[in-house]
Amino acid sequence: MTTATRASSYYRTGEHPQPEFELKRLREQALMFWPKELRNFQQLGLRPDWDVLDAGAGPGFITEQLLSTVPQGTVTALELDEGLLAQARSHLAPHEGGRLRLIQGSITQAPLPDAQFDLALARLVLQHLADPAQALAELNRLVRPGGRLVVADADDAMWGSVHPAIPGLDGVLATRRRHQAKRGGNRYVGRAMPAMMRAAGFEQITVESVAISSDELGMDALAGHLDVQARMSLLVREGAIAEEQISRVQARAEEFLATPDASFVLLMFLYSGVKQDGGQR
Ligand SMILES: C[S@@+](CC[C@H](N)C(=O)[O-])C[C@H]1O[C@@H](n2cnc3c(N)ncnc32)[C@H](O)[C@@H]1O
């Protein structure tokens, strides 16, 4: 599919060569970052009765965390991909219809009325969009005046660190970045967020970094993120990178994982803003 016709650079259901691996990776990533993300939400004034939108909710692992974070509020999960939404439904079914709504649709044109959320979260979604500004404008429409937007996303120049170095890893990450850009995404989207959020009608912009590390969680907990073969399997299938190159880096990554005192840190950024009381610009 060409850039022009893709709604998102993220894999659609049926596209990922190793869907079980990807699902497990998303789950682990959600659960490892969440405690520190939650601390940030609490600092931003999150209350137990807030109505929250989880935009681009995927299989719903963060949706589930949000549900227990707002026990007197509601959570709406919006997701483009019907297969991922079905995954969310399969483990969140007991909650649906009460405080939880699961809705199929796009963050750039949501089938939802204006100004009904106290908080909208777009987590690891905007890096997949050809037009993130359109998504921010739509999120501005959906949030109540005085309500918050949090964009949790990456900036590939500050993805984290490995010590000691894994030879060849930087090259693989650069190829992934170019591949995602060809599919319409942008792994540098983080640095553009503050200006784009202001342009979309948000103010009081703050930026926080959130780190997870092998030193806090243990190397086994993060090891899936260094399974280069599984993570890059779509790139290999699409001819973006040679299998031999991936095998070489995989071997170096396995050496790294077996190195005593190795350290692995992954970073994410939380960009937050408040919707101006006057509404959209
Ligand atoms: C990397 S996953 C992140 C899922 C979840 N937010 C999390 O943090 O675990 C990106 C998700 O964004 C969804 N997505 C991509 N483009 C979208 C769009 N235009 N509207 C709604 N969801 C979208 C993808 O289908 C996928 O589920």
PDB file of C-alpha atoms and ligand atoms in Angstrom:
ATOM      1  CA  MET A   1       0.000   0.000   0.000  1.00  0.00           C
ATOM      2  CA  THR A   2       1.379   3.463  -0.780  1.00  0.00           C
ATOM      3  CA  THR A   3       1.908   6.285   1.691  1.00  0.00           C
ATOM      4  CA  ALA A   4      -0.969   8.241   0.156  1.00  0.00           C
ATOM      5  CA  THR A   5      -3.547   5.541   0.849  1.00  0.00           C
ATOM      6  CA  ARG A   6      -2.390   4.322   4.301  1.00  0.00           C
ATOM      7  CA  ALA A   7      -4.363   5.552   7.309  1.00  0.00           C
ATOM      8  CA  SER A   8      -1.477   4.645   9.615  1.00  0.00           C
ATOM      9  CA  SER A   9       2.075   3.313   9.464  1.00  0.00           C
ATOM     10  CA  TYR A  10       1.203   0.790  12.219  1.00  0.00           C
ATOM     11  CA  TYR A  11       0.571  -2.820  11.186  1.00  0.00           C
ATOM     12  CA  ARG A  12      -3.011  -3.660  10.375  1.00  0.00           C
ATOM     13  CA  THR A  13      -4.345  -6.973  11.674  1.00  0.00           C
ATOM     14  CA  GLY A  14      -3.052  -9.730   9.425  1.00  0.00           C
ATOM     15  CA  GLU A  15      -0.028  -7.729   8.301  1.00  0.00           C
ATOM     16  CA  HIS A  16       2.507  -8.445  11.060  1.00  0.00           C
ATOM     17  CA  PRO A  17       4.450 -11.670  10.407  1.00  0.00           C
ATOM     18  CA  GLN A  18       4.543 -12.399  14.169  1.00  0.00           C
ATOM     19  CA  PRO A  19       1.304 -11.005  15.648  1.00  0.00           C
ATOM     20  CA  GLU A  20       1.595 -12.913  18.955  1.00  0.00           C
ATOM     21  CA  PHE A  21       5.027 -11.396  19.547  1.00  0.00           C
ATOM     22  CA  GLU A  22       3.748  -7.885  18.764  1.00  0.00           C
ATOM     23  CA  LEU A  23       0.764  -8.285  21.096  1.00  0.00           C
ATOM     24  CA  LYS A  24       3.031  -9.472  23.919  1.00  0.00           C
ATOM     25  CA  ARG A  25       5.447  -6.584  23.259  1.00  0.00           C
ATOM     26  CA  LEU A  26       2.620  -4.020  23.434  1.00  0.00           C
ATOM     27  CA  ARG A  27       1.351  -5.548  26.662  1.00  0.00           C
ATOM     28  CA  GLU A  28       4.781  -5.601  28.309  1.00  0.00           C
ATOM     29  CA  GLN A  29       5.517  -2.069  27.136  1.00  0.00           C
ATOM     30  CA  ALA A  30       2.190  -0.794  28.504  1.00  0.00           C
ATOM     31  CA  LEU A  31       2.607  -2.474  31.884  1.00  0.00           C
ATOM     32  CA  MET A  32       6.257  -1.490  32.335  1.00  0.00           C
ATOM     33  CA  PHE A  33       5.787   2.219  31.563  1.00  0.00           C
ATOM     34  CA  TRP A  34       2.384   2.614  33.208  1.00  0.00           C
ATOM     35  CA  PRO A  35       3.375   3.172  36.884  1.00  0.00           C
ATOM     36  CA  LYS A  36       5.593   6.112  35.924  1.00  0.00           C
ATOM     37  CA  GLU A  37       3.074   7.447  33.403  1.00  0.00           C
ATOM     38  CA  LEU A  38       0.390   7.309  36.080  1.00  0.00           C
ATOM     39  CA  ARG A  39       2.561   9.397  38.401  1.00  0.00           C
ATOM     40  CA  ASN A  40       2.668  12.036  35.693  1.00  0.00           C
ATOM     41  CA  PHE A  41      -1.102  11.923  35.164  1.00  0.00           C
ATOM     42  CA  GLN A  42      -1.590  12.381  38.900  1.00  0.00           C
ATOM     43  CA  GLN A  43       0.708  15.410  38.866  1.00  0.00           C
ATOM     44  CA  LEU A  44      -1.403  16.804  36.039  1.00  0.00           C
ATOM     45  CA  GLY A  45      -4.462  16.614  38.308  1.00  0.00           C
ATOM     46  CA  LEU A  46      -6.108  13.363  37.141  1.00  0.00           C
ATOM     47  CA  ARG A  47      -9.235  12.728  39.212  1.00  0.00           C
ATOM     48  CA  PRO A  48     -11.099   9.437  39.792  1.00  0.00           C
ATOM     49  CA  ASP A  49     -14.300  10.805  38.188  1.00  0.00           C
ATOM     50  CA  TRP A  50     -12.762  11.969  34.906  1.00  0.00           C
ATOM     51  CA  ASP A  51     -14.084  10.938  31.507  1.00  0.00           C
ATOM     52  CA  VAL A  52     -11.080   9.720  29.541  1.00  0.00           C
ATOM     53  CA  LEU A  53     -10.507   9.033  25.849  1.00  0.00           C
ATOM     54  CA  ASP A  54      -7.858   6.438  24.935  1.00  0.00           C
ATOM     55  CA  ALA A  55      -7.284   7.355  21.285  1.00  0.00           C
ATOM     56  CA  GLY A  56      -5.578   4.649  19.242  1.00  0.00           C
ATOM     57  CA  ALA A  57      -6.130   2.191  22.067  1.00  0.00           C
ATOM     58  CA  GLY A  58      -4.914  -0.891  20.183  1.00  0.00           C
ATOM     59  CA  PRO A  59      -5.547  -4.106  22.137  1.00  0.00           C
ATOM     60  CA  GLY A  60      -6.607  -2.092  25.193  1.00  0.00           C
ATOM     61  CA  PHE A  61      -3.819  -2.708  27.695  1.00  0.00           C
ATOM     62  CA  ILE A  62      -3.657   0.976  28.645  1.00  0.00           C
ATOM     63  CA  THR A  63      -7.467   1.211  28.463  1.00  0.00           C
ATOM     64  CA  GLU A  64      -7.572  -1.399  31.214  1.00  0.00           C
ATOM     65  CA  GLN A  65      -5.182   0.617  33.394  1.00  0.00           C
ATOM     66  CA  LEU A  66      -7.206   3.780  32.795  1.00  0.00           C
ATOM     67  CA  LEU A  67     -10.403   2.008  33.890  1.00  0.00           C
ATOM     68  CA  SER A  68      -8.965   1.321  37.318  1.00  0.00           C
ATOM     69  CA  THR A  69      -7.493   4.832  37.489  1.00  0.00           C
ATOM     70  CA  VAL A  70     -10.892   6.555  37.092  1.00  0.00           C
ATOM     71  CA  PRO A  71     -13.168   4.298  39.173  1.00  0.00           C
ATOM     72  CA  GLN A  72     -15.985   6.889  39.187  1.00  0.00           C
ATOM     73  CA  GLY A  73     -15.400   8.058  35.628  1.00  0.00           C
ATOM     74  CA  THR A  74     -15.628   6.562  32.134  1.00  0.00           C
ATOM     75  CA  VAL A  75     -13.146   5.359  29.530  1.00  0.00           C
ATOM     76  CA  THR A  76     -13.716   5.457  25.773  1.00  0.00           C
ATOM     77  CA  ALA A  77     -11.306   3.449  23.657  1.00  0.00           C
ATOM     78  CA  LEU A  78     -11.134   4.581  20.025  1.00  0.00           C
ATOM     79  CA  GLU A  79      -9.272   2.317  17.600  1.00  0.00           C
ATOM     80  CA  LEU A  80      -8.937   2.233  13.833  1.00  0.00           C
ATOM     81  CA  ASP A  81      -8.202  -1.463  13.386  1.00  0.00           C
ATOM     82  CA  GLU A  82     -11.171  -3.774  13.904  1.00  0.00           C
ATOM     83  CA  GLY A  83      -8.950  -6.751  14.712  1.00  0.00           C
ATOM     84  CA  LEU A  84      -7.146  -4.894  17.501  1.00  0.00           C
ATOM     85  CA  LEU A  85     -10.464  -3.580  18.787  1.00  0.00           C
ATOM     86  CA  ALA A  86     -11.693  -7.193  18.921  1.00  0.00           C
ATOM     87  CA  GLN A  87      -8.602  -8.069  20.978  1.00  0.00           C
ATOM     88  CA  ALA A  88      -9.477  -5.267  23.386  1.00  0.00           C
ATOM     89  CA  ARG A  89     -13.082  -6.466  23.536  1.00  0.00           C
ATOM     90  CA  SER A  90     -11.987 -10.023  24.313  1.00  0.00           C
ATOM     91  CA  HIS A  91     -10.312  -9.065  27.588  1.00  0.00           C
ATOM     92  CA  LEU A  92     -12.371  -5.993  28.501  1.00  0.00           C
ATOM     93  CA  ALA A  93     -15.820  -7.420  27.725  1.00  0.00           C
ATOM     94  CA  PRO A  94     -16.947  -7.544  31.380  1.00  0.00           C
ATOM     95  CA  HIS A  95     -16.578  -3.736  31.591  1.00  0.00           C
ATOM     96  CA  GLU A  96     -18.170  -2.795  28.268  1.00  0.00           C
ATOM     97  CA  GLY A  97     -21.449  -0.928  28.348  1.00  0.00           C
ATOM     98  CA  GLY A  98     -20.880   0.335  31.856  1.00  0.00           C
ATOM     99  CA  ARG A  99     -17.970   2.691  32.311  1.00  0.00           C
ATOM    100  CA  LEU A 100     -16.305   1.505  29.113  1.00  0.00           C
ATOM    101  CA  ARG A 101     -17.064   2.185  25.446  1.00  0.00           C
ATOM    102  CA  LEU A 102     -15.065   0.562  22.632  1.00  0.00           C
ATOM    103  CA  ILE A 103     -15.449   2.453  19.358  1.00  0.00           C
ATOM    104  CA  GLN A 104     -14.067   1.752  15.915  1.00  0.00           C
ATOM    105  CA  GLY A 105     -12.903   4.911  14.146  1.00  0.00           C
ATOM    106  CA  SER A 106     -10.022   7.224  13.375  1.00  0.00           C
ATOM    107  CA  ILE A 107      -8.355   9.694  15.666  1.00  0.00           C
ATOM    108  CA  THR A 108      -8.439  12.103  12.705  1.00  0.00           C
ATOM    109  CA  GLN A 109     -12.228  11.916  12.306  1.00  0.00           C
ATOM    110  CA  ALA A 110     -13.794  10.368  15.372  1.00  0.00           C
ATOM    111  CA  PRO A 111     -17.454   9.320  15.464  1.00  0.00           C
ATOM    112  CA  LEU A 112     -17.887  11.153  18.774  1.00  0.00           C
ATOM    113  CA  PRO A 113     -19.596  14.430  19.777  1.00  0.00           C
ATOM    114  CA  ASP A 114     -17.722  17.589  20.809  1.00  0.00           C
ATOM    115  CA  ALA A 115     -16.271  18.403  24.213  1.00  0.00           C
ATOM    116  CA  GLN A 116     -17.016  15.334  26.295  1.00  0.00           C
ATOM    117  CA  PHE A 117     -13.646  14.322  27.753  1.00  0.00           C
ATOM    118  CA  ASP A 118     -11.655  15.651  30.706  1.00  0.00           C
ATOM    119  CA  LEU A 119      -8.570  13.889  29.377  1.00  0.00           C
ATOM    120  CA  ALA A 120      -7.623  12.570  25.951  1.00  0.00           C
ATOM    121  CA  LEU A 121      -4.589  10.297  25.729  1.00  0.00           C
ATOM    122  CA  ALA A 122      -2.905   9.491  22.413  1.00  0.00           C
ATOM    123  CA  ARG A 123      -0.222   6.953  23.265  1.00  0.00           C
ATOM    124  CA  LEU A 124       2.262   5.848  20.610  1.00  0.00           C
ATOM    125  CA  VAL A 125      -0.196   6.739  17.851  1.00  0.00           C
ATOM    126  CA  LEU A 126       0.853  10.093  16.404  1.00  0.00           C
ATOM    127  CA  GLN A 127       4.176   8.660  15.174  1.00  0.00           C
ATOM    128  CA  HIS A 128       2.072   6.514  12.837  1.00  0.00           C
ATOM    129  CA  LEU A 129       0.078   9.320  11.214  1.00  0.00           C
ATOM    130  CA  ALA A 130       0.802  11.188   7.996  1.00  0.00           C
ATOM    131  CA  ASP A 131      -1.066  14.217   9.386  1.00  0.00           C
ATOM    132  CA  PRO A 132      -0.716  14.367  13.185  1.00  0.00           C
ATOM    133  CA  ALA A 133      -1.925  18.010  13.160  1.00  0.00           C
ATOM    134  CA  GLN A 134      -5.315  16.785  11.966  1.00  0.00           C
ATOM    135  CA  ALA A 135      -5.447  14.337  14.880  1.00  0.00           C
ATOM    136  CA  LEU A 136      -4.553  17.103  17.361  1.00  0.00           C
ATOM    137  CA  ALA A 137      -7.321  19.329  15.966  1.00  0.00           C
ATOM    138  CA  GLU A 138      -9.784  16.452  16.368  1.00  0.00           C
ATOM    139  CA  LEU A 139      -8.601  15.764  19.929  1.00  0.00           C
ATOM    140  CA  ASN A 140      -9.063  19.466  20.676  1.00  0.00           C
ATOM    141  CA  ARG A 141     -12.661  19.159  19.479  1.00  0.00           C
ATOM    142  CA  LEU A 142     -13.274  16.154  21.735  1.00  0.00           C
ATOM    143  CA  VAL A 143     -11.807  17.595  24.950  1.00  0.00           C
ATOM    144  CA  ARG A 144     -13.853  19.893  27.195  1.00  0.00           C
ATOM    145  CA  PRO A 145     -12.658  23.513  27.526  1.00  0.00           C
ATOM    146  CA  GLY A 146     -10.080  23.395  30.318  1.00  0.00           C
ATOM    147  CA  GLY A 147      -9.598  19.650  29.717  1.00  0.00           C
ATOM    148  CA  ARG A 148      -6.281  17.970  29.012  1.00  0.00           C
ATOM    149  CA  LEU A 149      -4.528  16.254  26.169  1.00  0.00           C
ATOM    150  CA  VAL A 150      -1.572  13.953  26.810  1.00  0.00           C
ATOM    151  CA  VAL A 151       0.429  12.699  23.855  1.00  0.00           C
ATOM    152  CA  ALA A 152       2.782   9.891  24.835  1.00  0.00           C
ATOM    153  CA  ASP A 153       5.264   9.319  22.070  1.00  0.00           C
ATOM    154  CA  ALA A 154       8.829   8.823  20.976  1.00  0.00           C
ATOM    155  CA  ASP A 155      11.615  10.841  19.497  1.00  0.00           C
ATOM    156  CA  ASP A 156      13.930   8.406  17.781  1.00  0.00           C
ATOM    157  CA  ALA A 157      17.029  10.497  18.513  1.00  0.00           C
ATOM    158  CA  MET A 158      16.344   9.934  22.229  1.00  0.00           C
ATOM    159  CA  TRP A 159      14.972   6.388  22.230  1.00  0.00           C
ATOM    160  CA  GLY A 160      17.148   5.214  25.127  1.00  0.00           C
ATOM    161  CA  SER A 161      20.493   3.491  25.507  1.00  0.00           C
ATOM    162  CA  VAL A 162      22.323   0.176  25.704  1.00  0.00           C
ATOM    163  CA  HIS A 163      25.570  -0.286  27.591  1.00  0.00           C
ATOM    164  CA  PRO A 164      27.772  -1.890  26.377  1.00  0.00           C
ATOM    165  CA  ALA A 165      26.985  -0.978  22.757  1.00  0.00           C
ATOM    166  CA  ILE A 166      25.308  -3.481  20.405  1.00  0.00           C
ATOM    167  CA  PRO A 167      27.226  -3.237  17.104  1.00  0.00           C
ATOM    168  CA  GLY A 168      24.859  -2.705  14.170  1.00  0.00           C
ATOM    169  CA  LEU A 169      21.835  -1.739  16.263  1.00  0.00           C
ATOM    170  CA  ASP A 170      21.923   1.924  15.219  1.00  0.00           C
ATOM    171  CA  GLY A 171      21.857   0.900  11.555  1.00  0.00           C
ATOM    172  CA  VAL A 172      18.807  -1.316  12.077  1.00  0.00           C
ATOM    173  CA  LEU A 173      16.984   1.447  13.961  1.00  0.00           C
ATOM    174  CA  ALA A 174      17.756   3.919  11.164  1.00  0.00           C
ATOM    175  CA  THR A 175      16.334   1.485   8.605  1.00  0.00           C
ATOM    176  CA  ARG A 176      13.204   1.067  10.723  1.00  0.00           C
ATOM    177  CA  ARG A 177      12.844   4.851  10.926  1.00  0.00           C
ATOM    178  CA  ARG A 178      13.053   5.195   7.128  1.00  0.00           C
ATOM    179  CA  HIS A 179      10.649   2.286   6.611  1.00  0.00           C
ATOM    180  CA  GLN A 180       8.076   3.834   8.954  1.00  0.00           C
ATOM    181  CA  ALA A 181       8.463   7.199   7.179  1.00  0.00           C
ATOM    182  CA  LYS A 182       7.768   5.490   3.845  1.00  0.00           C
ATOM    183  CA  ARG A 183       4.557   4.143   5.353  1.00  0.00           C
ATOM    184  CA  GLY A 184       3.544   7.694   6.311  1.00  0.00           C
ATOM    185  CA  GLY A 185       4.796   7.724   9.930  1.00  0.00           C
ATOM    186  CA  ASN A 186       7.430   9.806  11.703  1.00  0.00           C
ATOM    187  CA  ARG A 187       9.585   8.475  14.543  1.00  0.00           C
ATOM    188  CA  TYR A 188      10.796  12.014  15.260  1.00  0.00           C
ATOM    189  CA  VAL A 189       7.227  13.213  15.896  1.00  0.00           C
ATOM    190  CA  GLY A 190       7.921  13.944  19.577  1.00  0.00           C
ATOM    191  CA  ARG A 191      10.021  17.043  19.017  1.00  0.00           C
ATOM    192  CA  ALA A 192       7.268  18.614  16.887  1.00  0.00           C
ATOM    193  CA  MET A 193       4.606  18.108  19.553  1.00  0.00           C
ATOM    194  CA  PRO A 194       4.777  21.318  21.632  1.00  0.00           C
ATOM    195  CA  ALA A 195       4.397  23.623  18.595  1.00  0.00           C
ATOM    196  CA  MET A 196       1.753  21.411  17.008  1.00  0.00           C
ATOM    197  CA  MET A 197      -0.254  21.228  20.233  1.00  0.00           C
ATOM    198  CA  ARG A 198      -0.177  25.019  20.615  1.00  0.00           C
ATOM    199  CA  ALA A 199      -1.316  25.405  16.991  1.00  0.00           C
ATOM    200  CA  ALA A 200      -4.210  23.025  17.692  1.00  0.00           C
ATOM    201  CA  GLY A 201      -5.472  25.209  20.565  1.00  0.00           C
ATOM    202  CA  PHE A 202      -3.736  23.741  23.624  1.00  0.00           C
ATOM    203  CA  GLU A 203      -1.830  25.842  26.153  1.00  0.00           C
ATOM    204  CA  GLN A 204       0.233  25.261  29.338  1.00  0.00           C
ATOM    205  CA  ILE A 205       2.346  22.750  27.403  1.00  0.00           C
ATOM    206  CA  THR A 206       4.592  20.529  29.523  1.00  0.00           C
ATOM    207  CA  VAL A 207       7.076  17.828  28.483  1.00  0.00           C
ATOM    208  CA  GLU A 208       8.138  14.975  30.741  1.00  0.00           C
ATOM    209  CA  SER A 209      10.354  12.009  29.964  1.00  0.00           C
ATOM    210  CA  VAL A 210       9.536   8.579  31.317  1.00  0.00           C
ATOM    211  CA  ALA A 211      12.206   5.878  31.464  1.00  0.00           C
ATOM    212  CA  ILE A 212      12.100   2.159  32.037  1.00  0.00           C
ATOM    213  CA  SER A 213      15.349   0.321  32.637  1.00  0.00           C
ATOM    214  CA  SER A 214      16.816  -3.128  33.092  1.00  0.00           C
ATOM    215  CA  ASP A 215      18.326  -1.813  36.312  1.00  0.00           C
ATOM    216  CA  GLU A 216      14.852  -1.281  37.798  1.00  0.00           C
ATOM    217  CA  LEU A 217      12.854  -4.045  36.111  1.00  0.00           C
ATOM    218  CA  GLY A 218      15.460  -6.699  35.280  1.00  0.00           C
ATOM    219  CA  MET A 219      16.876  -7.439  31.833  1.00  0.00           C
ATOM    220  CA  ASP A 220      14.383 -10.265  31.188  1.00  0.00           C
ATOM    221  CA  ALA A 221      11.496  -7.793  31.375  1.00  0.00           C
ATOM    222  CA  LEU A 222      12.935  -5.676  28.564  1.00  0.00           C
ATOM    223  CA  ALA A 223      14.516  -8.440  26.472  1.00  0.00           C
ATOM    224  CA  GLY A 224      11.609  -8.604  23.974  1.00  0.00           C
ATOM    225  CA  HIS A 225      12.477  -5.095  22.827  1.00  0.00           C
ATOM    226  CA  LEU A 226      15.861  -6.427  21.697  1.00  0.00           C
ATOM    227  CA  ASP A 227      14.408  -9.379  19.796  1.00  0.00           C
ATOM    228  CA  VAL A 228      15.532  -7.786  16.554  1.00  0.00           C
ATOM    229  CA  GLN A 229      14.438 -10.744  14.421  1.00  0.00           C
ATOM    230  CA  ALA A 230      10.834 -10.608  15.622  1.00  0.00           C
ATOM    231  CA  ARG A 231      10.605  -6.823  15.761  1.00  0.00           C
ATOM    232  CA  MET A 232      11.988  -6.303  12.266  1.00  0.00           C
ATOM    233  CA  SER A 233      10.220  -9.246  10.615  1.00  0.00           C
ATOM    234  CA  LEU A 234       7.965  -6.995   8.508  1.00  0.00           C
ATOM    235  CA  LEU A 235      10.993  -5.039   7.256  1.00  0.00           C
ATOM    236  CA  VAL A 236      12.651  -8.301   6.199  1.00  0.00           C
ATOM    237  CA  ARG A 237       9.501  -9.518   4.465  1.00  0.00           C
ATOM    238  CA  GLU A 238       9.140  -6.222   2.609  1.00  0.00           C
ATOM    239  CA  GLY A 239      12.813  -6.263   1.547  1.00  0.00           C
ATOM    240  CA  ALA A 240      13.693  -3.124   3.547  1.00  0.00           C
ATOM    241  CA  ILE A 241      16.550  -4.917   5.308  1.00  0.00           C
ATOM    242  CA  ALA A 242      18.545  -8.074   4.608  1.00  0.00           C
ATOM    243  CA  GLU A 243      17.907 -11.137   6.751  1.00  0.00           C
ATOM    244  CA  GLU A 244      21.684 -11.621   7.163  1.00  0.00           C
ATOM    245  CA  GLN A 245      22.043  -8.123   8.652  1.00  0.00           C
ATOM    246  CA  ILE A 246      19.238  -8.832  11.110  1.00  0.00           C
ATOM    247  CA  SER A 247      20.798 -12.191  12.072  1.00  0.00           C
ATOM    248  CA  ARG A 248      24.151 -10.514  12.758  1.00  0.00           C
ATOM    249  CA  VAL A 249      22.601  -7.846  14.982  1.00  0.00           C
ATOM    250  CA  GLN A 250      20.401 -10.461  16.686  1.00  0.00           C
ATOM    251  CA  ALA A 251      23.545 -12.412  17.651  1.00  0.00           C
ATOM    252  CA  ARG A 252      25.139  -9.230  19.071  1.00  0.00           C
ATOM    253  CA  ALA A 253      21.911  -8.432  20.961  1.00  0.00           C
ATOM    254  CA  GLU A 254      21.923 -11.924  22.492  1.00  0.00           C
ATOM    255  CA  GLU A 255      25.539 -11.420  23.601  1.00  0.00           C
ATOM    256  CA  PHE A 256      24.469  -8.115  25.144  1.00  0.00           C
ATOM    257  CA  LEU A 257      21.584  -9.781  27.014  1.00  0.00           C
ATOM    258  CA  ALA A 258      24.010 -12.319  28.461  1.00  0.00           C
ATOM    259  CA  THR A 259      26.539  -9.665  29.566  1.00  0.00           C
ATOM    260  CA  PRO A 260      26.731  -9.224  33.336  1.00  0.00           C
ATOM    261  CA  ASP A 261      25.930  -5.649  34.387  1.00  0.00           C
ATOM    262  CA  ALA A 262      24.595  -4.685  30.958  1.00  0.00           C
ATOM    263  CA  SER A 263      22.181  -1.756  31.120  1.00  0.00           C
ATOM    264  CA  PHE A 264      19.203  -1.057  28.831  1.00  0.00           C
ATOM    265  CA  VAL A 265      17.059   2.076  29.094  1.00  0.00           C
ATOM    266  CA  LEU A 266      13.960   2.915  27.029  1.00  0.00           C
ATOM    267  CA  LEU A 267      12.478   6.406  26.921  1.00  0.00           C
ATOM    268  CA  MET A 268       9.100   7.855  26.131  1.00  0.00           C
ATOM    269  CA  PHE A 269       7.926  11.458  26.323  1.00  0.00           C
ATOM    270  CA  LEU A 270       4.644  12.794  27.672  1.00  0.00           C
ATOM    271  CA  TYR A 271       3.527  16.052  26.066  1.00  0.00           C
ATOM    272  CA  SER A 272       0.612  17.629  27.841  1.00  0.00           C
ATOM    273  CA  GLY A 273      -1.588  20.647  27.219  1.00  0.00           C
ATOM    274  CA  VAL A 274      -4.827  22.231  28.375  1.00  0.00           C
ATOM    275  CA  LYS A 275      -7.593  23.127  25.935  1.00  0.00           C
ATOM    276  CA  GLN A 276      -8.102  26.880  25.858  1.00  0.00           C
ATOM    277  CA  ASP A 277     -11.406  27.942  27.340  1.00  0.00           C
ATOM    278  CA  GLY A 278     -12.251  29.724  24.086  1.00  0.00           C
ATOM    279  CA  GLY A 279     -12.228  26.347  22.251  1.00  0.00           C
ATOM    280  CA  GLN A 280     -10.529  25.738  18.926  1.00  0.00           C
ATOM    281  CA  ARG A 281      -8.474  28.444  17.239  1.00  0.00           C
TER     282      ARG A 281
HETATM  283  C1  LIG B   1       1.758   1.197  18.790  1.00  0.00           C
HETATM  284  S1  LIG B   1       0.050   0.917  18.904  1.00  0.00           S
HETATM  285  C2  LIG B   1      -0.271   1.652  20.503  1.00  0.00           C
HETATM  286  C3  LIG B   1      -1.502   1.094  21.165  1.00  0.00           C
HETATM  287  C4  LIG B   1      -1.792   1.684  22.554  1.00  0.00           C
HETATM  288  N1  LIG B   1      -2.094   3.102  22.477  1.00  0.00           N
HETATM  289  C5  LIG B   1      -0.640   1.470  23.491  1.00  0.00           C
HETATM  290  O1  LIG B   1      -0.028   2.447  23.905  1.00  0.00           O
HETATM  291  O2  LIG B   1      -0.347   0.307  23.805  1.00  0.00           O
HETATM  292  C6  LIG B   1      -0.638   2.132  17.809  1.00  0.00           C
HETATM  293  C7  LIG B   1      -2.147   2.015  17.687  1.00  0.00           C
HETATM  294  O3  LIG B   1      -2.681   3.157  17.036  1.00  0.00           O
HETATM  295  C8  LIG B   1      -3.708   2.717  16.175  1.00  0.00           C
HETATM  296  N2  LIG B   1      -3.947   3.737  15.152  1.00  0.00           N
HETATM  297  C9  LIG B   1      -3.132   4.082  14.139  1.00  0.00           C
HETATM  298  N3  LIG B   1      -3.697   5.057  13.406  1.00  0.00           N
HETATM  299  C10 LIG B   1      -4.894   5.328  13.963  1.00  0.00           C
HETATM  300  C11 LIG B   1      -5.940   6.241  13.648  1.00  0.00           C
HETATM  301  N4  LIG B   1      -5.877   7.055  12.594  1.00  0.00           N
HETATM  302  N5  LIG B   1      -7.024   6.261  14.448  1.00  0.00           N
HETATM  303  C12 LIG B   1      -7.115   5.432  15.525  1.00  0.00           C
HETATM  304  N6  LIG B   1      -6.172   4.531  15.854  1.00  0.00           N
HETATM  305  C13 LIG B   1      -5.064   4.487  15.082  1.00  0.00           C
HETATM  306  C14 LIG B   1      -3.146   1.431  15.612  1.00  0.00           C
HETATM  307  O4  LIG B   1      -4.116   0.648  14.960  1.00  0.00           O
HETATM  308  C15 LIG B   1      -2.582   0.813  16.873  1.00  0.00           C
HETATM  309  O5  LIG B   1      -3.555   0.121  17.581  1.00  0.00           O
END
